[in-house]
Amino acid sequence: MSTTQQLELDLTIVTEVEADGVGMGVLSNGAPYLTGRGLARLCGVDHSTIIKITNDWQEVPIKKRISIIKKSIRDMDGDDGSAFLPVQRGGTIYHAFPENVCMAVLEYYALDSGTANDHAKKAYRTLARKGFVDFVYEQVGLSRGASVRDFSTRQFMDRVGTVHGSVPDGYFCVFKEIADLFAALIARDVKIDSSFIPDISVGKAWSKYWRDENLDSVHGMRGKFLHQYPEYYPQSAAGPQEAFCYPEEALGEFHRWMREVYRKANLSTYLQGKVKSGSLPASNATQIIDAYKTPKSIGRT
């Protein structure tokens, strides 16, 4: 695999939506893209046509359709080396079609294919007026120039809003107590969304520790509260779900456990699992683990 391809595989999908049958999204480097089916829908052609274009991209001698599309990409000062960006998603390679390729393919079906295609012409005029980047960003609900950090911060704060006020007085919940972990992830441009929820990992490990150490007898019985995800999370479809909350008396023990047990024994396993699933670039996982290895000491006067 080439260095360029490896760099592309380090990209993750920040967000993806489907609007009027057109799948589109934004990558972790801020680049907008269309899915193969989304590009086909925009061009008014069958998805198999886009597959044929990608299959023919490197063929020699070059076919007329590919030659016209590639020339259009070069005229836009774009890179015609590949029809798509290979991005890892759920452990498989996902095809994200970048701006120059999308506009060149759309231009071909709107102006150069030799057959009347009013659908492609209408879409081409829309994108020519609005601009591809602004079009995609508007559809996914991000502001122009928004970063992965901006996106993750919004997701985290929306989750804070759904939890606020739901935990009974005298108790704490895992989500609110690991805000520093979320901050570390966001600061390193790790995408926080419905596919990457660290508090589930922490909560399961802490619950097991609580049971194994019989901490009910030490700190008092744990309770439950109703936890709700933001409405745009797929998990929200199930409605409010019961989650454990713990006596505030156990806060010191929880923080010690996070520092001495979870961060040393569990965090690496959790992050590596996310790397394998394609939710997290390996470079991010290494940075996060290294950050928590840095020793901290209390200043003396």
PDB file of C-alpha atoms in Angstrom:
ATOM      1  CA  MET A   1       0.000   0.000   0.000  1.00  0.00           C
ATOM      2  CA  SER A   2       1.343   3.444  -0.914  1.00  0.00           C
ATOM      3  CA  THR A   3       1.976   6.193   1.638  1.00  0.00           C
ATOM      4  CA  THR A   4      -0.837   8.256   0.110  1.00  0.00           C
ATOM      5  CA  GLN A   5      -3.318   5.402   0.445  1.00  0.00           C
ATOM      6  CA  GLN A   6      -2.230   4.809   4.062  1.00  0.00           C
ATOM      7  CA  LEU A   7      -2.797   8.474   4.878  1.00  0.00           C
ATOM      8  CA  GLU A   8      -6.275   8.224   3.392  1.00  0.00           C
ATOM      9  CA  LEU A   9      -7.019   5.127   5.452  1.00  0.00           C
ATOM     10  CA  ASP A  10      -6.139   7.152   8.568  1.00  0.00           C
ATOM     11  CA  LEU A  11      -9.127   9.379   7.776  1.00  0.00           C
ATOM     12  CA  THR A  12     -12.421   8.776   9.504  1.00  0.00           C
ATOM     13  CA  ILE A  13     -15.949   9.870   8.702  1.00  0.00           C
ATOM     14  CA  VAL A  14     -17.003  12.749  10.940  1.00  0.00           C
ATOM     15  CA  THR A  15     -20.632  12.722   9.877  1.00  0.00           C
ATOM     16  CA  GLU A  16     -22.762  11.363   7.063  1.00  0.00           C
ATOM     17  CA  VAL A  17     -26.374  11.981   6.044  1.00  0.00           C
ATOM     18  CA  GLU A  18     -28.700  11.165   3.186  1.00  0.00           C
ATOM     19  CA  ALA A  19     -30.710  14.029   1.692  1.00  0.00           C
ATOM     20  CA  ASP A  20     -33.170  13.308  -1.107  1.00  0.00           C
ATOM     21  CA  GLY A  21     -31.436  10.002  -1.696  1.00  0.00           C
ATOM     22  CA  VAL A  22     -27.959  11.582  -1.945  1.00  0.00           C
ATOM     23  CA  GLY A  23     -25.506  10.165   0.611  1.00  0.00           C
ATOM     24  CA  MET A  24     -22.845  12.658   1.638  1.00  0.00           C
ATOM     25  CA  GLY A  25     -20.596  13.534   4.538  1.00  0.00           C
ATOM     26  CA  VAL A  26     -17.441  15.134   5.878  1.00  0.00           C
ATOM     27  CA  LEU A  27     -14.118  13.407   6.592  1.00  0.00           C
ATOM     28  CA  SER A  28     -11.863  14.029   9.589  1.00  0.00           C
ATOM     29  CA  ASN A  29      -9.633  16.316   7.488  1.00  0.00           C
ATOM     30  CA  GLY A  30     -12.663  18.509   6.751  1.00  0.00           C
ATOM     31  CA  ALA A  31     -13.090  17.302   3.157  1.00  0.00           C
ATOM     32  CA  PRO A  32     -16.685  16.839   1.946  1.00  0.00           C
ATOM     33  CA  TYR A  33     -17.571  13.748  -0.085  1.00  0.00           C
ATOM     34  CA  LEU A  34     -20.413  11.848  -1.708  1.00  0.00           C
ATOM     35  CA  THR A  35     -21.080   8.142  -1.425  1.00  0.00           C
ATOM     36  CA  GLY A  36     -21.112   6.112  -4.635  1.00  0.00           C
ATOM     37  CA  ARG A  37     -24.869   5.807  -4.482  1.00  0.00           C
ATOM     38  CA  GLY A  38     -25.132   9.509  -3.661  1.00  0.00           C
ATOM     39  CA  LEU A  39     -23.069  10.446  -6.697  1.00  0.00           C
ATOM     40  CA  ALA A  40     -25.178   8.167  -8.892  1.00  0.00           C
ATOM     41  CA  ARG A  41     -28.371   9.741  -7.567  1.00  0.00           C
ATOM     42  CA  LEU A  42     -27.054  13.259  -8.212  1.00  0.00           C
ATOM     43  CA  CYS A  43     -26.068  12.308 -11.770  1.00  0.00           C
ATOM     44  CA  GLY A  44     -29.362  10.569 -12.503  1.00  0.00           C
ATOM     45  CA  VAL A  45     -27.679   7.248 -13.306  1.00  0.00           C
ATOM     46  CA  ASP A  46     -27.730   3.756 -11.818  1.00  0.00           C
ATOM     47  CA  HIS A  47     -25.255   2.956  -9.056  1.00  0.00           C
ATOM     48  CA  SER A  48     -23.694   0.301 -11.293  1.00  0.00           C
ATOM     49  CA  THR A  49     -22.572   3.116 -13.633  1.00  0.00           C
ATOM     50  CA  ILE A  50     -20.451   4.676 -10.880  1.00  0.00           C
ATOM     51  CA  ILE A  51     -19.003   1.256 -10.068  1.00  0.00           C
ATOM     52  CA  LYS A  52     -18.090   0.845 -13.749  1.00  0.00           C
ATOM     53  CA  ILE A  53     -16.379   4.253 -13.748  1.00  0.00           C
ATOM     54  CA  THR A  54     -14.240   3.344 -10.723  1.00  0.00           C
ATOM     55  CA  ASN A  55     -13.377  -0.040 -12.236  1.00  0.00           C
ATOM     56  CA  ASP A  56     -12.320   1.600 -15.516  1.00  0.00           C
ATOM     57  CA  TRP A  57     -10.347   4.419 -13.849  1.00  0.00           C
ATOM     58  CA  GLN A  58      -6.907   2.845 -14.275  1.00  0.00           C
ATOM     59  CA  GLU A  59      -7.598   0.881 -17.471  1.00  0.00           C
ATOM     60  CA  VAL A  60      -5.126   1.169 -20.384  1.00  0.00           C
ATOM     61  CA  PRO A  61      -5.858   2.259 -23.005  1.00  0.00           C
ATOM     62  CA  ILE A  62      -8.015   4.847 -21.287  1.00  0.00           C
ATOM     63  CA  LYS A  63     -11.679   4.837 -22.248  1.00  0.00           C
ATOM     64  CA  LYS A  64     -13.293   7.954 -23.711  1.00  0.00           C
ATOM     65  CA  ARG A  65     -15.620   8.597 -20.769  1.00  0.00           C
ATOM     66  CA  ILE A  66     -12.786   8.319 -18.244  1.00  0.00           C
ATOM     67  CA  SER A  67     -10.554  10.523 -20.392  1.00  0.00           C
ATOM     68  CA  ILE A  68     -13.161  13.305 -20.433  1.00  0.00           C
ATOM     69  CA  ILE A  69     -13.771  13.061 -16.695  1.00  0.00           C
ATOM     70  CA  LYS A  70     -10.050  13.054 -15.847  1.00  0.00           C
ATOM     71  CA  LYS A  71      -9.402  16.057 -18.100  1.00  0.00           C
ATOM     72  CA  SER A  72     -12.135  17.935 -16.262  1.00  0.00           C
ATOM     73  CA  ILE A  73     -10.478  17.085 -12.927  1.00  0.00           C
ATOM     74  CA  ARG A  74      -7.114  18.359 -14.166  1.00  0.00           C
ATOM     75  CA  ASP A  75      -8.780  21.540 -15.457  1.00  0.00           C
ATOM     76  CA  MET A  76      -9.934  22.094 -11.850  1.00  0.00           C
ATOM     77  CA  ASP A  77      -6.312  21.557 -10.676  1.00  0.00           C
ATOM     78  CA  GLY A  78      -7.447  18.324  -9.048  1.00  0.00           C
ATOM     79  CA  ASP A  79      -5.757  14.943  -8.648  1.00  0.00           C
ATOM     80  CA  ASP A  80      -7.081  12.376 -11.129  1.00  0.00           C
ATOM     81  CA  GLY A  81      -5.004   9.515  -9.727  1.00  0.00           C
ATOM     82  CA  SER A  82      -7.945   7.833  -7.989  1.00  0.00           C
ATOM     83  CA  ALA A  83     -11.704   8.020  -8.316  1.00  0.00           C
ATOM     84  CA  PHE A  84     -12.299   7.777  -4.566  1.00  0.00           C
ATOM     85  CA  LEU A  85     -10.673   8.000  -1.150  1.00  0.00           C
ATOM     86  CA  PRO A  86     -10.451   4.618   0.644  1.00  0.00           C
ATOM     87  CA  VAL A  87     -11.679   5.260   4.184  1.00  0.00           C
ATOM     88  CA  GLN A  88     -11.981   2.657   6.943  1.00  0.00           C
ATOM     89  CA  ARG A  89     -15.451   2.224   8.326  1.00  0.00           C
ATOM     90  CA  GLY A  90     -16.602  -0.614  10.532  1.00  0.00           C
ATOM     91  CA  GLY A  91     -13.484  -2.613   9.678  1.00  0.00           C
ATOM     92  CA  THR A  92     -14.067  -2.422   5.905  1.00  0.00           C
ATOM     93  CA  ILE A  93     -12.871  -0.065   3.176  1.00  0.00           C
ATOM     94  CA  TYR A  94     -15.445   2.564   2.299  1.00  0.00           C
ATOM     95  CA  HIS A  95     -15.374   4.628  -0.912  1.00  0.00           C
ATOM     96  CA  ALA A  96     -15.662   8.398  -0.388  1.00  0.00           C
ATOM     97  CA  PHE A  97     -15.848  10.377  -3.644  1.00  0.00           C
ATOM     98  CA  PRO A  98     -14.115  13.769  -3.246  1.00  0.00           C
ATOM     99  CA  GLU A  99     -15.194  17.146  -4.617  1.00  0.00           C
ATOM    100  CA  ASN A 100     -13.182  17.207  -7.864  1.00  0.00           C
ATOM    101  CA  VAL A 101     -14.259  13.715  -8.879  1.00  0.00           C
ATOM    102  CA  CYS A 102     -17.912  14.382  -8.043  1.00  0.00           C
ATOM    103  CA  MET A 103     -18.012  17.651  -9.975  1.00  0.00           C
ATOM    104  CA  ALA A 104     -16.215  16.156 -12.981  1.00  0.00           C
ATOM    105  CA  VAL A 105     -18.515  13.127 -13.158  1.00  0.00           C
ATOM    106  CA  LEU A 106     -21.577  15.348 -12.701  1.00  0.00           C
ATOM    107  CA  GLU A 107     -20.330  17.707 -15.428  1.00  0.00           C
ATOM    108  CA  TYR A 108     -19.890  14.760 -17.770  1.00  0.00           C
ATOM    109  CA  TYR A 109     -23.507  13.614 -17.362  1.00  0.00           C
ATOM    110  CA  ALA A 110     -24.831  17.170 -17.457  1.00  0.00           C
ATOM    111  CA  LEU A 111     -22.885  18.374 -20.516  1.00  0.00           C
ATOM    112  CA  ASP A 112     -20.678  15.784 -22.219  1.00  0.00           C
ATOM    113  CA  SER A 113     -22.337  12.370 -22.231  1.00  0.00           C
ATOM    114  CA  GLY A 114     -24.231  13.004 -25.477  1.00  0.00           C
ATOM    115  CA  THR A 115     -27.567  12.006 -23.972  1.00  0.00           C
ATOM    116  CA  ALA A 116     -30.196  14.274 -22.433  1.00  0.00           C
ATOM    117  CA  ASN A 117     -29.950  14.158 -18.669  1.00  0.00           C
ATOM    118  CA  ASP A 118     -32.064  16.891 -17.123  1.00  0.00           C
ATOM    119  CA  HIS A 119     -31.519  15.494 -13.616  1.00  0.00           C
ATOM    120  CA  ALA A 120     -27.745  15.905 -13.888  1.00  0.00           C
ATOM    121  CA  LYS A 121     -28.109  19.356 -15.450  1.00  0.00           C
ATOM    122  CA  LYS A 122     -30.275  20.580 -12.582  1.00  0.00           C
ATOM    123  CA  ALA A 123     -27.866  19.192  -9.973  1.00  0.00           C
ATOM    124  CA  TYR A 124     -24.882  20.652 -11.815  1.00  0.00           C
ATOM    125  CA  ARG A 125     -26.460  24.119 -11.851  1.00  0.00           C
ATOM    126  CA  THR A 126     -27.284  23.852  -8.139  1.00  0.00           C
ATOM    127  CA  LEU A 127     -23.736  22.933  -7.175  1.00  0.00           C
ATOM    128  CA  ALA A 128     -22.211  25.454  -9.588  1.00  0.00           C
ATOM    129  CA  ARG A 129     -24.178  28.225  -7.859  1.00  0.00           C
ATOM    130  CA  LYS A 130     -23.796  27.065  -4.267  1.00  0.00           C
ATOM    131  CA  GLY A 131     -20.440  25.306  -4.357  1.00  0.00           C
ATOM    132  CA  PHE A 132     -19.834  21.657  -3.491  1.00  0.00           C
ATOM    133  CA  VAL A 133     -18.314  22.315  -0.071  1.00  0.00           C
ATOM    134  CA  ASP A 134     -21.069  24.653   1.099  1.00  0.00           C
ATOM    135  CA  PHE A 135     -23.722  22.283  -0.270  1.00  0.00           C
ATOM    136  CA  VAL A 136     -22.444  19.273   1.684  1.00  0.00           C
ATOM    137  CA  TYR A 137     -21.702  21.197   4.878  1.00  0.00           C
ATOM    138  CA  GLU A 138     -25.186  22.682   4.877  1.00  0.00           C
ATOM    139  CA  GLN A 139     -26.811  19.274   4.396  1.00  0.00           C
ATOM    140  CA  VAL A 140     -24.868  17.651   7.258  1.00  0.00           C
ATOM    141  CA  GLY A 141     -25.513  20.604   9.569  1.00  0.00           C
ATOM    142  CA  LEU A 142     -21.949  21.870  10.004  1.00  0.00           C
ATOM    143  CA  SER A 143     -20.654  25.391   9.516  1.00  0.00           C
ATOM    144  CA  ARG A 144     -18.025  25.995   6.834  1.00  0.00           C
ATOM    145  CA  GLY A 145     -14.586  25.347   8.254  1.00  0.00           C
ATOM    146  CA  ALA A 146     -15.903  23.291  11.177  1.00  0.00           C
ATOM    147  CA  SER A 147     -13.293  20.870  12.519  1.00  0.00           C
ATOM    148  CA  VAL A 148     -13.544  17.405  14.020  1.00  0.00           C
ATOM    149  CA  ARG A 149     -12.990  19.120  17.368  1.00  0.00           C
ATOM    150  CA  ASP A 150     -15.990  21.400  16.781  1.00  0.00           C
ATOM    151  CA  PHE A 151     -18.132  18.420  15.811  1.00  0.00           C
ATOM    152  CA  SER A 152     -17.038  16.306  18.795  1.00  0.00           C
ATOM    153  CA  THR A 153     -17.505  19.176  21.231  1.00  0.00           C
ATOM    154  CA  ARG A 154     -21.065  19.676  20.030  1.00  0.00           C
ATOM    155  CA  GLN A 155     -21.819  15.964  20.366  1.00  0.00           C
ATOM    156  CA  PHE A 156     -20.360  15.863  23.896  1.00  0.00           C
ATOM    157  CA  MET A 157     -22.215  18.979  25.034  1.00  0.00           C
ATOM    158  CA  ASP A 158     -25.487  17.630  23.626  1.00  0.00           C
ATOM    159  CA  ARG A 159     -24.966  14.497  25.702  1.00  0.00           C
ATOM    160  CA  VAL A 160     -24.248  16.623  28.785  1.00  0.00           C
ATOM    161  CA  GLY A 161     -27.582  18.323  28.188  1.00  0.00           C
ATOM    162  CA  THR A 162     -29.498  15.044  28.079  1.00  0.00           C
ATOM    163  CA  VAL A 163     -27.935  13.805  31.343  1.00  0.00           C
ATOM    164  CA  HIS A 164     -28.137  17.069  33.291  1.00  0.00           C
ATOM    165  CA  GLY A 165     -30.562  16.851  36.205  1.00  0.00           C
ATOM    166  CA  SER A 166     -31.342  13.164  35.714  1.00  0.00           C
ATOM    167  CA  VAL A 167     -29.035  11.720  38.401  1.00  0.00           C
ATOM    168  CA  PRO A 168     -30.566  11.648  41.912  1.00  0.00           C
ATOM    169  CA  ASP A 169     -29.053  13.869  44.594  1.00  0.00           C
ATOM    170  CA  GLY A 170     -26.278  12.119  46.496  1.00  0.00           C
ATOM    171  CA  TYR A 171     -25.224  10.000  43.523  1.00  0.00           C
ATOM    172  CA  PHE A 172     -22.865  10.337  40.551  1.00  0.00           C
ATOM    173  CA  CYS A 173     -22.866   8.810  37.067  1.00  0.00           C
ATOM    174  CA  VAL A 174     -19.879   7.589  35.078  1.00  0.00           C
ATOM    175  CA  PHE A 175     -20.506   9.851  32.072  1.00  0.00           C
ATOM    176  CA  LYS A 176     -20.160  13.097  34.041  1.00  0.00           C
ATOM    177  CA  GLU A 177     -17.151  11.856  36.004  1.00  0.00           C
ATOM    178  CA  ILE A 178     -15.035  11.060  32.939  1.00  0.00           C
ATOM    179  CA  ALA A 179     -15.258  14.521  31.392  1.00  0.00           C
ATOM    180  CA  ASP A 180     -11.448  14.698  31.448  1.00  0.00           C
ATOM    181  CA  LEU A 181     -11.288  11.585  29.244  1.00  0.00           C
ATOM    182  CA  PHE A 182     -13.681  13.170  26.755  1.00  0.00           C
ATOM    183  CA  ALA A 183     -11.592  16.366  26.879  1.00  0.00           C
ATOM    184  CA  ALA A 184      -8.431  14.393  26.111  1.00  0.00           C
ATOM    185  CA  LEU A 185     -10.115  12.677  23.170  1.00  0.00           C
ATOM    186  CA  ILE A 186     -11.549  15.909  21.763  1.00  0.00           C
ATOM    187  CA  ALA A 187      -8.248  17.780  22.198  1.00  0.00           C
ATOM    188  CA  ARG A 188      -6.570  15.132  20.039  1.00  0.00           C
ATOM    189  CA  ASP A 189      -9.217  15.509  17.318  1.00  0.00           C
ATOM    190  CA  VAL A 190     -10.846  12.161  18.033  1.00  0.00           C
ATOM    191  CA  LYS A 191     -14.344  11.932  16.607  1.00  0.00           C
ATOM    192  CA  ILE A 192     -16.968  11.616  19.338  1.00  0.00           C
ATOM    193  CA  ASP A 193     -20.283  10.368  18.000  1.00  0.00           C
ATOM    194  CA  SER A 194     -22.814   7.563  18.299  1.00  0.00           C
ATOM    195  CA  SER A 195     -20.227   4.947  17.279  1.00  0.00           C
ATOM    196  CA  PHE A 196     -17.646   5.986  19.879  1.00  0.00           C
ATOM    197  CA  ILE A 197     -19.014   6.213  23.442  1.00  0.00           C
ATOM    198  CA  PRO A 198     -16.186   5.734  25.992  1.00  0.00           C
ATOM    199  CA  ASP A 199     -18.488   5.897  29.020  1.00  0.00           C
ATOM    200  CA  ILE A 200     -20.005   2.548  28.039  1.00  0.00           C
ATOM    201  CA  SER A 201     -16.576   0.910  28.282  1.00  0.00           C
ATOM    202  CA  VAL A 202     -15.780   2.660  31.560  1.00  0.00           C
ATOM    203  CA  GLY A 203     -19.243   1.943  32.960  1.00  0.00           C
ATOM    204  CA  LYS A 204     -19.063  -1.787  32.261  1.00  0.00           C
ATOM    205  CA  ALA A 205     -15.578  -2.106  33.753  1.00  0.00           C
ATOM    206  CA  TRP A 206     -16.484  -0.052  36.849  1.00  0.00           C
ATOM    207  CA  SER A 207     -19.700  -2.033  37.366  1.00  0.00           C
ATOM    208  CA  LYS A 208     -17.731  -5.282  37.298  1.00  0.00           C
ATOM    209  CA  TYR A 209     -15.202  -3.873  39.770  1.00  0.00           C
ATOM    210  CA  TRP A 210     -18.040  -2.683  42.019  1.00  0.00           C
ATOM    211  CA  ARG A 211     -19.566  -6.160  42.086  1.00  0.00           C
ATOM    212  CA  ASP A 212     -16.261  -7.995  42.471  1.00  0.00           C
ATOM    213  CA  GLU A 213     -15.212  -5.815  45.407  1.00  0.00           C
ATOM    214  CA  ASN A 214     -18.701  -5.870  46.980  1.00  0.00           C
ATOM    215  CA  LEU A 215     -18.669  -2.075  47.222  1.00  0.00           C
ATOM    216  CA  ASP A 216     -22.369  -1.963  48.083  1.00  0.00           C
ATOM    217  CA  SER A 217     -21.314  -3.020  51.570  1.00  0.00           C
ATOM    218  CA  VAL A 218     -18.640  -0.324  51.709  1.00  0.00           C
ATOM    219  CA  HIS A 219     -20.294   2.756  50.193  1.00  0.00           C
ATOM    220  CA  GLY A 220     -23.987   1.867  50.153  1.00  0.00           C
ATOM    221  CA  MET A 221     -26.260   0.533  47.457  1.00  0.00           C
ATOM    222  CA  ARG A 222     -25.942   1.900  43.943  1.00  0.00           C
ATOM    223  CA  GLY A 223     -29.079   3.121  42.218  1.00  0.00           C
ATOM    224  CA  LYS A 224     -30.402   3.675  38.711  1.00  0.00           C
ATOM    225  CA  PHE A 225     -31.458   6.670  36.648  1.00  0.00           C
ATOM    226  CA  LEU A 226     -32.926   7.172  33.181  1.00  0.00           C
ATOM    227  CA  HIS A 227     -30.254   7.966  30.604  1.00  0.00           C
ATOM    228  CA  GLN A 228     -31.268   9.458  27.243  1.00  0.00           C
ATOM    229  CA  TYR A 229     -29.088   9.951  24.162  1.00  0.00           C
ATOM    230  CA  PRO A 230     -29.468  13.009  21.887  1.00  0.00           C
ATOM    231  CA  GLU A 231     -32.317  12.523  19.415  1.00  0.00           C
ATOM    232  CA  TYR A 232     -29.945  12.262  16.424  1.00  0.00           C
ATOM    233  CA  TYR A 233     -28.172   9.262  17.993  1.00  0.00           C
ATOM    234  CA  PRO A 234     -29.513   5.901  16.719  1.00  0.00           C
ATOM    235  CA  GLN A 235     -29.523   4.735  20.363  1.00  0.00           C
ATOM    236  CA  SER A 236     -32.209   7.322  21.160  1.00  0.00           C
ATOM    237  CA  ALA A 237     -34.801   5.282  19.249  1.00  0.00           C
ATOM    238  CA  ALA A 238     -35.043   2.924  22.236  1.00  0.00           C
ATOM    239  CA  GLY A 239     -36.029   5.821  24.494  1.00  0.00           C
ATOM    240  CA  PRO A 240     -34.622   6.484  27.987  1.00  0.00           C
ATOM    241  CA  GLN A 241     -32.619   3.554  29.326  1.00  0.00           C
ATOM    242  CA  GLU A 242     -31.780   2.671  32.915  1.00  0.00           C
ATOM    243  CA  ALA A 243     -28.156   3.216  33.906  1.00  0.00           C
ATOM    244  CA  PHE A 244     -26.349   2.799  37.217  1.00  0.00           C
ATOM    245  CA  CYS A 245     -25.518   5.707  39.482  1.00  0.00           C
ATOM    246  CA  TYR A 246     -23.281   5.426  42.527  1.00  0.00           C
ATOM    247  CA  PRO A 247     -23.182   6.950  46.022  1.00  0.00           C
ATOM    248  CA  GLU A 248     -21.106  10.140  46.125  1.00  0.00           C
ATOM    249  CA  GLU A 249     -19.153   8.582  48.988  1.00  0.00           C
ATOM    250  CA  ALA A 250     -17.514   6.331  46.375  1.00  0.00           C
ATOM    251  CA  LEU A 251     -16.212   9.196  44.182  1.00  0.00           C
ATOM    252  CA  GLY A 252     -12.692   8.984  45.594  1.00  0.00           C
ATOM    253  CA  GLU A 253     -12.556   5.264  44.958  1.00  0.00           C
ATOM    254  CA  PHE A 254     -13.901   5.724  41.421  1.00  0.00           C
ATOM    255  CA  HIS A 255     -11.228   8.325  40.550  1.00  0.00           C
ATOM    256  CA  ARG A 256      -8.481   6.130  42.005  1.00  0.00           C
ATOM    257  CA  TRP A 257      -9.818   3.158  40.024  1.00  0.00           C
ATOM    258  CA  MET A 258      -9.871   5.238  36.824  1.00  0.00           C
ATOM    259  CA  ARG A 259      -6.263   6.285  37.378  1.00  0.00           C
ATOM    260  CA  GLU A 260      -4.801   3.038  38.620  1.00  0.00           C
ATOM    261  CA  VAL A 261      -6.924   0.394  36.888  1.00  0.00           C
ATOM    262  CA  TYR A 262      -8.893   1.587  33.882  1.00  0.00           C
ATOM    263  CA  ARG A 263      -6.295   3.863  32.308  1.00  0.00           C
ATOM    264  CA  LYS A 264      -3.530   1.303  32.808  1.00  0.00           C
ATOM    265  CA  ALA A 265      -5.370  -1.929  32.025  1.00  0.00           C
ATOM    266  CA  ASN A 266      -8.583  -1.182  30.118  1.00  0.00           C
ATOM    267  CA  LEU A 267      -8.112   1.992  28.088  1.00  0.00           C
ATOM    268  CA  SER A 268      -5.592   0.511  25.647  1.00  0.00           C
ATOM    269  CA  THR A 269      -7.831  -2.483  24.929  1.00  0.00           C
ATOM    270  CA  TYR A 270     -10.831  -0.247  24.326  1.00  0.00           C
ATOM    271  CA  LEU A 271      -8.969   2.076  21.960  1.00  0.00           C
ATOM    272  CA  GLN A 272      -7.383  -0.755  20.004  1.00  0.00           C
ATOM    273  CA  GLY A 273     -10.830  -2.249  19.514  1.00  0.00           C
ATOM    274  CA  LYS A 274     -11.962   1.046  18.017  1.00  0.00           C
ATOM    275  CA  VAL A 275      -8.912   1.066  15.729  1.00  0.00           C
ATOM    276  CA  LYS A 276      -9.809  -2.401  14.445  1.00  0.00           C
ATOM    277  CA  SER A 277     -13.398  -1.341  13.791  1.00  0.00           C
ATOM    278  CA  GLY A 278     -12.244   1.703  11.830  1.00  0.00           C
ATOM    279  CA  SER A 279     -13.741   4.205  14.303  1.00  0.00           C
ATOM    280  CA  LEU A 280     -10.355   5.542  15.411  1.00  0.00           C
ATOM    281  CA  PRO A 281      -7.035   6.088  13.569  1.00  0.00           C
ATOM    282  CA  ALA A 282      -4.121   4.220  15.168  1.00  0.00           C
ATOM    283  CA  SER A 283      -2.197   7.480  15.568  1.00  0.00           C
ATOM    284  CA  ASN A 284      -4.958   8.893  17.797  1.00  0.00           C
ATOM    285  CA  ALA A 285      -5.007   5.794  19.988  1.00  0.00           C
ATOM    286  CA  THR A 286      -1.247   6.011  20.541  1.00  0.00           C
ATOM    287  CA  GLN A 287      -1.424   9.718  21.416  1.00  0.00           C
ATOM    288  CA  ILE A 288      -4.181   9.166  23.973  1.00  0.00           C
ATOM    289  CA  ILE A 289      -2.390   6.257  25.664  1.00  0.00           C
ATOM    290  CA  ASP A 290       0.892   8.203  25.769  1.00  0.00           C
ATOM    291  CA  ALA A 291      -0.847  11.235  27.262  1.00  0.00           C
ATOM    292  CA  TYR A 292      -2.081   9.189  30.205  1.00  0.00           C
ATOM    293  CA  LYS A 293       1.403   7.774  30.836  1.00  0.00           C
ATOM    294  CA  THR A 294       2.752  11.239  31.657  1.00  0.00           C
ATOM    295  CA  PRO A 295       3.439  11.317  35.427  1.00  0.00           C
ATOM    296  CA  LYS A 296       1.850  14.114  37.421  1.00  0.00           C
ATOM    297  CA  SER A 297       3.003  15.312  40.809  1.00  0.00           C
ATOM    298  CA  ILE A 298       1.810  17.857  43.337  1.00  0.00           C
ATOM    299  CA  GLY A 299       3.929  20.982  43.465  1.00  0.00           C
ATOM    300  CA  ARG A 300       5.730  21.641  46.742  1.00  0.00           C
ATOM    301  CA  THR A 301       6.374  25.011  48.328  1.00  0.00           C
TER     302      THR A 301
END
